[in-house]
Amino acid sequence: MNLDYLNDKQLEAVLAEDGPLLILAGAGSGKTSVLTTKVAYLIKERGINPKNIVAITFTNKAAKEMKERIIDLVGREGYDIQISTFHSFGLRIIKENYDKLGYDKNFTILDADDSLTVIKKILKEMNIDTTRYNPKFIRNQISSSKNEMVTVDKYKQLVNNEVSDVTYKAYKKYQETLLRNNSLDFDDLLLKPIELFMKHQDVLQQYQEIFKYIFIDEYQDTNEAQYRLSKMIADKYKNICVVGDDSQSIYSWRGANYKNILNFEKDYKNAKIILLEQNYRSTKTILNAANSVIKNNTMKKDKNLWTDNEEGELIKYVRCNDERDEASFVVNEIKNLRETGTSLDDVAVLYRTNAQSRTIEEGFLNANIPYKMVGAFAFYSRKEIKDLIAYLKLMYNVKDDVSLLRIINYPKRKIGAKTLDNLSMEAILNDTSMFESISKGKELEFKNLILEMKDKSENLSLTETIDMVLDKSGIKKDLESEHSLEADIRLENLEEFKSITKTFEEESGIASLEDFLNEISLVSDVNDQKNDNLSKVTLMTIHAVKGLEFKYVFVVGMEENIFPHVNSIDGPEGLEEERRLCYVAITRAKKKLYLLNALKRTLFGRTSVNMPSRFIKEIDDDCIDKPKVNKEKEKSFDKTSMFNEDNGLKPGDNVEHAVYGPGVVVAVDKVIATIAFKKDGIKKLMKNHKSIKKV
């Protein structure tokens, strides 16, 4: 078998003898090639039966690509290897042992929506108020518990308040319902095999004999259930090879535990560790920048990426005036790249939160630059945004039946399909709109709500109207009660919508709802992205870009409270995950990397002046083209010159905090000033302006 294409460390990993093996593979170091080659080597050179090998990864796409690579190397024997996701592997075990788990052969698997339907039915049977205990929250709690190996009995021991008591009772009934209905949910595909192995040691021993060689990709992303399942099967022969990079562990919010890879040597005393540090993707400059950032983490395995690639250009750091200036720079730079022959497919724009994409999208639309969103809908196509706009449209035009049908039962108002059918028929018979035909019941309450909001909006600004609609409609309360990552993202997007109204008000003066709806219809009425042959810029969050690479990468919003995210900076573990996320962002770039931030940013309807991200400061100076600091701008000035052209603020602006000069931070409700203080000037200023507080 030809192994000449491997470097020394890759070859060492492929040829490593039986026993536990940890391959710490840095970004762009060819880990997939090593893993597939090692599997092929076992079959072709060592005569291992393919049926004794299981290779597990995290997505069906990755599993498919791995299987194709191995088949290319070993031929038809590759079809006999169990190559799949953890959940597919668990399903195989359940199918082969359903009777021991108390199920019939024809069991069904519930998706997330099916699970939610069951939870709603259970809460109704329990006479639980679903406005107080959100069914999605209960479902998410049950799912998280299963992934953390917390069974119903264990959860009972954790009950310490009314919420956990309701969740426990719902969890118990939920599991009973699933068993009675001969059904499993997605999380059971991991939990049930573990329960099976704990109760039936003979079955565990059977699978230990079948799968003598275990390969796990992206090991840093395993949760408790995945970790436990793989450890149980590997316990006899300990021929377990895991591949991963603790510096790319960025999914703690969905249960991943990067400590699994850090503790591999404790779990397997004789483990061999091989570092893949040669990068084949990026320039020396980009790799040095990534190394200089990640070295600031304390909870990590030491490694240092290097490459034989060219030195490459310095990282371009750009400090913009605001988010629109930031988008304008990205647009103009991409235009320049395209003029020099760069394909748009080689360009990516990355951001920390989905809400940041809005100004970039608008910039691309105005400049006629094709783009595609990965892992998210275009801003105006997102459900929560379309729901909010539907409320605004119906307030403006009560005859808009399309908007009415979209939101009359969102949030839930117990207005069913039969009621709507009757209402529609009545409107047709009377030749009027559905709204005008409403005269009774829950639908009348909805009608009165729309009329009330319409009346109130006449005395409010656009931004105040958005706040009022989010509160009175129940949208905000409904999402807040869900307590899930998805709901938090939707709330962020709704808050970001206020940035649009605020900007529109500033540019248009006194702006009417009519003018605003006309304006956004011109931006949002864009055909969905088609699978054509046009090259397109890729827009995506940094979480979604892991595993991908682009010649040119723009990372926008490199500011404190945005990246690192405000929710992550209070604790060391949260901050270290944000730094790993930065490491991932940097190492996506092959040829050139741009880091951008803004002096002033309107996000979620609030204007803030944030410090540049600490991650920019952590990049070695010889890797980055930083703008020269104008010392004159950092000179202190007294309260008579609080407002100037440089800071971009004016009296009345809403800001969360402002930072200037030597790093003094002031927090205000209504901005008084953005100030670079002398050390002896802060007490005097605070005395004169009571609303300023030192942070």
XYZ file of C-alpha atoms in Angstrom:
695
model
C 0.000 0.000 0.000
C 1.510 3.325 -1.068
C 1.989 5.681 1.891
C 4.448 8.098 0.272
C 1.969 10.988 0.364
C 2.048 11.067 4.177
C 4.417 13.231 6.214
C 6.434 11.706 9.059
C 3.838 12.280 11.796
C 0.956 11.172 9.607
C 2.867 8.000 8.742
C 3.606 7.375 12.425
C -0.116 7.575 13.181
C -1.051 5.181 10.384
C 1.595 2.619 11.389
C 0.947 2.847 15.161
C 0.405 -0.544 16.798
C -2.782 -1.691 18.536
C -3.886 0.113 21.663
C -5.340 3.524 22.501
C -4.192 6.277 20.147
C -4.908 9.999 20.375
C -4.208 11.963 17.208
C -4.182 15.661 18.033
C -4.728 17.126 14.607
C -4.361 20.866 14.172
C -6.457 22.791 11.666
C -5.664 21.886 8.052
C -3.278 19.094 9.035
C -4.914 16.327 6.977
C -6.626 14.434 9.797
C -9.325 12.896 7.594
C -6.672 11.561 5.241
C -4.808 10.013 8.185
C -7.936 8.425 9.637
C -9.104 6.892 6.350
C -5.587 5.721 5.451
C -5.184 4.059 8.857
C -8.464 2.165 8.411
C -7.375 1.079 4.915
C -3.945 0.015 6.250
C -5.549 -2.260 8.852
C -7.508 -4.024 6.126
C -4.946 -4.172 3.309
C -1.694 -4.673 5.216
C -2.697 -6.246 8.528
C -5.582 -8.370 7.319
C -8.135 -7.057 9.808
C -11.714 -8.050 8.980
C -13.609 -4.883 7.887
C -16.599 -6.061 9.948
C -14.468 -5.635 13.082
C -14.049 -1.898 12.431
C -16.374 0.943 13.367
C -15.643 4.539 12.348
C -17.820 7.272 13.833
C -18.158 10.934 12.966
C -20.709 13.672 13.623
C -22.599 14.321 10.409
C -24.081 12.110 7.721
C -22.154 14.133 5.143
C -18.817 13.485 6.887
C -19.651 9.785 7.271
C -20.517 9.533 3.577
C -17.273 11.238 2.529
C -15.246 8.993 4.857
C -16.882 5.864 3.441
C -16.207 6.986 -0.142
C -12.531 7.636 0.651
C -12.072 4.249 2.298
C -13.817 2.424 -0.550
C -11.469 4.191 -2.976
C -8.544 2.803 -0.965
C -9.705 -0.771 -0.240
C -12.418 -1.500 -2.775
C -15.649 -3.368 -2.007
C -14.395 -4.453 1.423
C -15.049 -0.883 2.525
C -18.798 -1.523 2.385
C -18.462 -3.945 5.326
C -17.136 -1.287 7.701
C -19.623 0.377 10.076
C -19.051 4.019 9.108
C -21.732 6.282 10.504
C -22.761 8.937 12.983
C -23.135 8.073 16.652
C -26.925 8.037 16.284
C -26.855 5.668 13.303
C -24.520 3.382 15.237
C -26.872 3.425 18.227
C -29.834 2.642 15.976
C -28.055 -0.463 14.658
C -27.563 -1.747 18.207
C -31.213 -1.074 19.116
C -32.500 -2.805 15.971
C -30.472 -5.892 16.847
C -31.675 -5.940 20.491
C -35.104 -4.273 20.519
C -36.733 -7.098 22.495
C -34.271 -6.764 25.384
C -35.183 -3.091 25.621
C -38.921 -3.854 25.781
C -39.761 -2.776 22.214
C -41.336 -4.518 19.255
C -39.462 -4.894 15.997
C -41.489 -2.191 14.229
C -40.608 0.621 16.651
C -40.716 4.176 15.311
C -38.407 7.134 15.886
C -39.887 10.512 16.780
C -38.401 13.704 15.404
C -38.239 16.942 17.422
C -41.713 18.071 16.328
C -43.228 14.692 17.212
C -41.604 14.852 20.642
C -43.022 18.329 21.182
C -46.524 17.084 20.300
C -46.217 14.333 22.916
C -44.995 16.821 25.541
C -47.920 19.166 24.841
C -50.394 16.300 25.224
C -48.803 15.223 28.507
C -48.866 18.757 29.940
C -52.520 19.072 28.977
C -53.310 15.779 30.740
C -51.441 17.075 33.797
C -53.472 20.328 33.729
C -50.215 22.289 33.428
C -50.458 25.894 32.235
C -48.368 25.905 29.029
C -48.046 29.697 29.126
C -46.154 29.256 32.379
C -44.308 26.048 31.503
C -43.300 26.212 27.862
C -43.511 22.776 26.166
C -40.348 23.486 24.148
C -38.471 24.251 27.356
C -39.636 20.943 28.880
C -38.641 19.078 25.714
C -35.186 20.694 25.694
C -34.672 19.856 29.379
C -35.499 16.213 28.719
C -33.196 16.118 25.691
C -30.289 17.668 27.618
C -30.854 15.234 30.486
C -30.671 12.237 28.168
C -27.459 13.470 26.558
C -25.954 13.915 30.014
C -27.027 10.379 30.984
C -29.592 11.671 33.478
C -32.387 9.098 33.506
C -35.866 9.691 34.945
C -34.819 8.195 38.298
C -31.690 10.352 38.450
C -33.663 13.447 37.491
C -36.040 12.795 40.402
C -33.105 13.208 42.783
C -32.338 16.624 41.267
C -35.814 18.091 41.824
C -35.471 21.206 43.985
C -38.174 23.600 42.794
C -41.542 23.729 41.047
C -40.059 23.906 37.539
C -37.846 20.840 38.000
C -40.765 18.984 39.627
C -43.011 19.635 36.619
C -40.172 18.642 34.281
C -39.574 15.401 36.198
C -43.246 14.404 36.075
C -43.441 15.239 32.362
C -40.168 13.338 31.721
C -41.542 10.267 33.511
C -44.837 10.317 31.587
C -42.985 11.050 28.356
C -40.819 7.925 28.665
C -43.858 5.835 29.613
C -45.739 7.170 26.584
C -42.861 6.394 24.222
C -42.562 2.834 25.490
C -46.349 2.342 25.310
C -46.364 3.651 21.744
C -43.341 1.524 20.772
C -41.418 4.690 19.964
C -37.995 6.198 20.589
C -36.832 9.757 20.249
C -33.542 10.877 18.713
C -31.740 11.066 22.068
C -32.771 7.479 22.886
C -30.568 6.300 20.028
C -27.602 7.030 22.319
C -29.171 6.400 25.703
C -30.821 3.018 25.027
C -27.654 1.192 23.841
C -25.921 2.301 27.053
C -28.866 1.077 29.149
C -28.749 -2.189 27.199
C -25.036 -2.706 27.877
C -25.439 -1.891 31.584
C -28.230 -4.434 32.027
C -26.891 -7.142 29.709
C -23.140 -7.650 30.025
C -23.296 -10.539 27.570
C -24.606 -8.192 24.873
C -21.834 -5.693 25.606
C -19.229 -8.460 25.319
C -20.753 -9.481 21.990
C -20.238 -5.984 20.550
C -16.762 -5.730 22.060
C -15.886 -8.831 20.031
C -17.496 -7.478 16.874
C -15.957 -3.998 17.004
C -12.354 -4.592 18.020
C -11.156 -1.431 16.282
C -12.881 1.873 17.002
C -12.223 5.166 15.251
C -13.839 8.441 16.339
C -13.456 11.700 14.447
C -13.917 15.140 16.075
C -13.537 13.578 19.526
C -13.501 16.996 21.174
C -17.187 17.339 20.228
C -18.426 14.227 22.056
C -21.031 14.630 24.794
C -21.399 12.446 27.875
C -23.552 9.775 26.197
C -21.289 9.506 23.131
C -18.218 9.332 25.354
C -19.756 6.606 27.532
C -20.949 4.502 24.593
C -17.572 4.480 22.851
C -15.713 3.781 26.113
C -17.897 0.775 26.935
C -17.277 -0.886 23.566
C -13.542 -0.126 23.625
C -13.065 -1.358 27.193
C -11.967 -4.925 26.348
C -9.375 -4.516 23.563
C -8.747 -0.782 23.937
C -8.029 -0.443 20.223
C -9.556 2.994 20.115
C -8.184 5.729 17.882
C -9.633 9.192 18.387
C -8.869 12.179 16.205
C -9.546 15.761 17.184
C -8.320 19.156 18.243
C -9.139 20.580 21.652
C -8.431 24.041 20.225
C -11.442 23.620 17.926
C -13.941 22.610 20.619
C -16.702 25.207 20.185
C -19.958 23.373 20.890
C -20.329 23.310 24.679
C -23.754 24.923 24.290
C -25.048 21.708 22.736
C -23.476 19.371 25.277
C -19.993 18.783 23.852
C -17.292 18.334 26.479
C -13.777 19.182 25.256
C -12.382 17.642 28.469
C -13.068 14.218 26.952
C -10.076 14.711 24.658
C -7.955 16.294 27.411
C -8.660 13.311 29.687
C -7.971 10.615 27.075
C -4.656 9.709 28.729
C -6.393 9.277 32.093
C -8.999 6.971 30.567
C -6.361 4.921 28.713
C -3.133 4.697 30.710
C -0.945 3.420 27.872
C -2.281 5.814 25.271
C 0.040 6.910 22.494
C -0.261 10.574 21.481
C 0.706 11.898 18.058
C 0.575 15.559 17.136
C -0.229 16.564 13.566
C 1.111 20.107 13.484
C 1.991 20.613 9.829
C -0.702 22.686 8.175
C -1.353 22.382 4.434
C -3.977 25.119 4.248
C -2.775 28.526 5.376
C 0.184 30.891 5.068
C 2.823 31.141 7.759
C 1.472 34.528 8.821
C -2.066 33.223 9.357
C -0.832 30.208 11.330
C 1.433 32.340 13.515
C -1.526 34.576 14.269
C -3.674 31.578 15.227
C -0.921 30.213 17.474
C -0.422 33.571 19.185
C -4.122 33.751 20.070
C -4.705 30.187 21.260
C -1.579 30.146 23.452
C -3.504 32.399 25.867
C -5.796 29.503 26.792
C -4.748 27.505 29.831
C -6.996 24.449 29.370
C -5.415 22.881 26.289
C -2.909 20.408 24.887
C 0.273 22.135 23.777
C 0.897 22.111 20.028
C 2.208 24.583 17.498
C 0.934 24.670 13.925
C 3.544 25.226 11.224
C 3.632 25.095 7.457
C 5.947 24.971 4.452
C 3.590 27.341 2.661
C 4.622 30.894 1.770
C 4.927 33.663 4.354
C 1.876 35.389 2.926
C 0.364 38.822 3.419
C -0.100 40.431 6.804
C -3.548 40.140 8.325
C -5.514 43.252 7.428
C -7.057 44.923 10.485
C -9.643 47.617 9.766
C -11.279 49.896 12.347
C -14.491 51.252 10.781
C -16.777 54.084 11.879
C -19.921 51.949 12.218
C -21.497 48.726 10.956
C -22.477 50.290 7.614
C -18.915 51.492 7.083
C -17.777 47.962 7.953
C -20.131 46.459 5.346
C -18.990 49.049 2.794
C -15.339 48.076 3.284
C -16.170 44.379 2.818
C -18.166 45.131 -0.343
C -15.439 47.307 -1.888
C -12.662 44.857 -1.039
C -14.622 41.965 -2.569
C -15.200 44.071 -5.689
C -11.432 44.580 -5.925
C -10.802 40.864 -5.475
C -13.312 40.012 -8.195
C -11.688 42.491 -10.590
C -8.340 40.729 -10.097
C -9.883 37.380 -11.091
C -10.839 35.952 -7.674
C -13.885 33.703 -7.702
C -16.553 34.680 -5.177
C -16.661 31.018 -4.144
C -13.234 31.601 -2.570
C -14.541 34.361 -0.272
C -16.302 34.052 3.101
C -17.657 36.613 5.565
C -17.855 35.318 9.126
C -19.658 36.760 12.149
C -20.280 35.775 15.757
C -24.087 36.103 15.732
C -26.623 35.733 12.932
C -28.014 39.219 13.541
C -24.741 40.757 12.293
C -25.385 39.482 8.777
C -28.128 42.025 8.098
C -25.947 45.013 7.138
C -23.612 42.773 5.112
C -26.577 41.304 3.220
C -27.938 44.765 2.438
C -24.507 45.872 1.229
C -24.265 42.875 -1.093
C -27.783 43.416 -2.427
C -27.109 47.082 -3.164
C -23.785 46.226 -4.855
C -25.295 43.290 -6.761
C -22.809 40.813 -5.257
C -24.215 37.241 -5.268
C -24.057 35.510 -1.889
C -25.345 32.462 -0.066
C -26.222 31.998 3.576
C -24.942 28.824 5.238
C -26.685 27.502 8.331
C -29.202 30.356 8.475
C -31.893 32.053 6.479
C -31.334 35.450 4.930
C -32.297 38.018 7.558
C -35.680 38.990 6.109
C -36.540 35.348 5.393
C -36.275 34.246 9.024
C -39.540 33.147 10.582
C -39.434 35.565 13.488
C -38.737 38.527 11.198
C -41.554 37.552 8.823
C -43.897 37.174 11.801
C -43.027 40.633 13.108
C -43.417 42.217 9.666
C -46.804 40.490 9.319
C -47.989 42.230 12.511
C -46.795 45.574 11.154
C -48.470 44.974 7.790
C -51.781 44.024 9.390
C -51.660 47.089 11.632
C -51.103 49.201 8.536
C -53.628 47.356 6.342
C -56.271 45.328 8.201
C -57.453 43.872 4.897
C -54.176 41.962 4.496
C -55.524 38.406 4.901
C -52.135 36.857 4.122
C -50.566 38.560 7.133
C -53.610 37.763 9.266
C -53.424 34.033 8.507
C -49.731 34.028 9.372
C -50.081 35.527 12.844
C -53.670 35.128 14.074
C -52.600 32.045 16.013
C -49.015 33.042 16.735
C -48.310 33.036 19.579
C -50.891 30.318 20.247
C -54.393 31.730 20.832
C -56.424 28.522 20.424
C -57.744 29.665 17.062
C -57.979 26.472 15.052
C -58.171 25.632 11.359
C -61.956 25.098 11.503
C -62.475 28.605 12.878
C -60.302 30.075 10.142
C -62.128 28.102 7.451
C -65.473 29.464 8.702
C -64.050 32.978 8.864
C -62.700 32.713 5.329
C -66.040 31.487 4.017
C -67.870 34.317 5.765
C -65.488 36.866 4.255
C -66.074 35.447 0.779
C -69.874 35.503 1.191
C -69.843 39.087 2.485
C -67.188 40.213 0.002
C -64.999 41.603 2.744
C -61.706 40.825 4.467
C -61.322 38.149 7.138
C -60.331 40.823 9.650
C -63.546 42.760 9.021
C -65.596 39.548 9.321
C -64.360 38.828 12.846
C -67.124 39.322 15.433
C -66.667 36.843 18.280
C -64.465 34.463 20.238
C -60.676 34.369 20.530
C -60.391 35.855 17.069
C -62.207 38.967 18.299
C -59.585 39.343 21.040
C -56.938 39.196 18.314
C -58.795 41.806 16.245
C -58.996 44.144 19.225
C -55.290 43.614 19.904
C -54.374 44.679 16.347
C -56.627 47.757 16.570
C -55.176 48.674 19.966
C -51.581 48.395 18.689
C -52.485 50.321 15.542
C -53.916 53.133 17.683
C -50.927 53.218 20.067
C -48.396 53.215 17.226
C -49.642 56.586 16.004
C -47.967 58.238 18.987
C -44.794 56.156 18.941
C -41.613 56.133 16.899
C -40.983 53.146 14.650
C -38.502 51.646 17.105
C -40.899 52.158 20.006
C -43.626 50.543 17.905
C -41.477 47.438 17.450
C -40.991 47.163 21.214
C -44.719 47.601 21.751
C -45.637 44.920 19.184
C -43.127 42.421 20.573
C -44.562 42.893 24.072
C -48.298 43.130 23.374
C -48.414 40.392 20.731
C -46.770 37.933 23.136
C -43.925 37.084 20.731
C -41.214 38.161 23.166
C -42.761 36.368 26.137
C -43.266 33.190 24.101
C -39.614 33.049 23.017
C -38.281 33.999 26.464
C -40.250 31.167 28.061
C -38.699 28.608 25.738
C -35.191 28.867 27.272
C -33.385 27.385 24.261
C -30.499 28.450 22.050
C -32.837 28.644 19.049
C -35.218 30.951 20.942
C -32.306 33.149 22.075
C -31.156 33.530 18.459
C -34.681 34.470 17.381
C -34.844 37.076 20.142
C -31.495 38.503 19.035
C -32.767 38.790 15.470
C -35.912 40.597 16.634
C -33.783 42.997 18.645
C -31.596 43.546 15.586
C -34.710 44.514 13.616
C -34.817 47.626 15.801
C -31.448 48.611 14.359
C -33.171 48.787 10.967
C -35.977 51.014 12.230
C -33.555 53.222 14.128
C -31.351 53.729 11.064
C -34.417 54.404 8.903
C -35.630 57.026 11.378
C -32.242 58.728 11.476
C -31.989 58.874 7.699
C -35.612 59.757 6.980
C -36.428 62.124 9.815
C -40.040 61.547 10.818
C -40.682 58.115 9.286
C -44.148 56.615 8.830
C -45.001 52.941 9.063
C -46.090 53.106 5.419
C -42.715 54.457 4.266
C -40.863 51.885 6.328
C -42.859 48.906 4.993
C -42.309 50.124 1.444
C -38.586 50.502 2.086
C -38.022 47.019 3.535
C -40.156 45.402 0.853
C -37.576 46.582 -1.692
C -34.806 44.897 0.282
C -36.618 41.766 1.432
C -38.432 40.993 -1.829
C -35.460 39.131 -3.248
C -35.709 35.733 -4.881
C -34.438 32.853 -2.787
C -30.900 31.760 -3.513
C -30.990 29.198 -6.315
C -28.690 26.291 -6.981
C -27.267 27.928 -10.088
C -23.719 27.986 -11.357
C -23.029 31.536 -10.206
C -20.071 31.940 -7.877
C -21.195 33.428 -4.570
C -19.683 34.877 -1.418
C -20.433 32.659 1.595
C -21.958 34.273 4.689
C -22.045 32.244 7.888
C -21.472 32.230 11.627
C -18.091 31.085 12.894
C -19.756 28.068 14.518
C -21.023 26.970 11.103
C -17.685 27.366 9.277
C -15.788 24.667 11.175
C -14.352 22.136 8.728
C -14.419 24.548 5.777
C -11.729 26.716 4.179
C -11.593 29.761 1.888
C -8.809 31.720 0.213
C -10.117 35.033 1.545
C -11.873 35.365 4.907
C -13.453 38.459 6.456
C -14.288 38.319 10.178
C -16.553 41.231 11.135
C -17.558 42.547 14.556
C -14.216 41.940 16.299
C -15.289 43.880 19.382
C -15.622 43.229 23.088
C -19.171 42.053 23.969
C -19.678 40.832 20.400
C -16.605 38.639 19.930
C -15.907 37.593 22.618
C -19.650 37.477 23.204
C -21.024 39.366 26.192
C -22.463 36.134 27.645
C -19.040 34.475 27.662
C -16.659 37.005 29.184
C -17.517 36.615 32.876
C -16.054 33.134 33.369
C -12.737 31.607 32.256
C -14.322 28.597 30.512
C -16.657 30.766 28.453
C -13.842 33.089 27.448
C -11.578 30.189 26.500
C -14.286 28.750 24.243
C -14.622 32.158 22.575
C -10.860 32.132 22.014
C -11.104 28.666 20.468
C -13.829 30.071 18.234
C -11.434 32.846 17.184
C -8.781 30.206 16.454
C -11.267 28.407 14.201
C -12.110 31.657 12.388
C -8.455 32.529 11.757
C -7.529 29.054 10.510
C -10.301 29.031 7.875
C -8.256 31.469 5.759
C -5.838 30.054 3.201
C -4.378 33.181 1.596
C -5.573 36.385 3.285
C -7.470 37.256 6.454
C -9.345 40.472 7.243
C -10.375 41.394 10.784
C -12.875 44.241 11.118
C -14.576 46.114 13.907
C -16.497 49.355 14.313
C -16.025 52.427 16.469
C -19.795 52.680 16.923
C -22.289 49.893 16.255
C -26.073 49.718 16.316
C -27.024 46.139 17.103
C -30.276 44.868 18.593
C -31.592 48.426 18.432
C -28.905 49.819 20.752
C -25.897 51.924 19.847
C -22.695 51.019 21.629
C -19.056 51.976 21.430
C -17.050 48.870 22.222
C -13.387 48.237 22.757
C -11.643 46.308 19.976
C -11.698 42.586 20.682
C -8.967 41.411 23.040
C -8.186 38.724 20.454
C -6.787 41.361 18.090
C -4.351 42.474 20.767
C -3.292 38.857 21.289
C -2.111 38.516 17.677
C 1.642 39.072 17.372
C 2.437 42.500 15.922
C 4.530 41.048 13.107
C 1.478 39.135 11.808
C -1.008 41.972 11.537
C -1.241 45.286 9.737
C -2.653 47.451 12.523
C -3.678 51.071 11.822
C -1.408 53.689 13.325
C -2.787 55.244 16.513
C -3.340 58.987 16.455
C -2.102 60.066 19.861
C -3.839 63.427 19.505
C -7.201 61.658 19.616
C -6.269 60.071 22.919
C -5.546 63.345 24.669
C -7.854 64.152 27.570
C -10.503 66.783 27.139
C -12.851 68.431 29.626
C -16.638 68.491 29.776
C -16.836 71.512 27.462
C -15.615 69.356 24.558
C -17.433 66.121 25.333
C -18.911 65.841 21.852
C -16.764 65.979 18.777
C -16.631 64.641 15.265
C -14.178 61.877 16.128
C -16.260 59.896 18.571
C -19.323 59.772 16.315
C -21.760 60.334 19.184
C -24.186 63.097 19.999
C -26.331 63.982 23.042
C -29.312 61.647 23.315
C -27.667 58.638 21.674
C -28.400 55.382 23.478
C -25.167 53.648 24.384
C -24.301 50.754 26.638
C -20.777 51.869 27.315
C -17.987 53.869 25.795
C -14.239 53.366 25.939
C -11.534 55.811 24.944
C -7.971 56.827 25.597
C -6.241 55.079 28.449
C -9.027 52.532 28.839
C -11.435 54.172 31.286
C -14.943 52.813 30.892
C -18.110 54.755 31.650
C -21.638 53.346 31.582
C -24.569 55.649 30.961
C -28.292 55.474 30.318
C -28.443 58.458 27.978
C -25.012 59.312 26.707
C -23.347 62.287 28.361
C -20.043 61.849 26.616
C -17.335 59.597 25.357
C -14.258 60.716 27.210
C -10.557 60.003 27.494
C -9.888 60.751 31.135
C -6.904 62.011 32.966
C -6.542 60.029 36.161
C -7.399 63.035 38.312
C -10.392 64.030 36.191
C -12.799 61.169 36.773
C -14.006 62.187 40.239
C -14.762 65.697 39.043
C -16.688 64.422 36.048
C -18.704 61.915 38.080
C -19.590 64.643 40.525
C -20.886 66.859 37.732
C -22.734 64.092 35.865
C -24.505 61.776 38.293
C -25.626 59.298 35.604
C -22.017 58.316 34.830
C -20.764 55.332 36.771
C -17.313 53.835 36.708
C -17.331 50.145 35.758
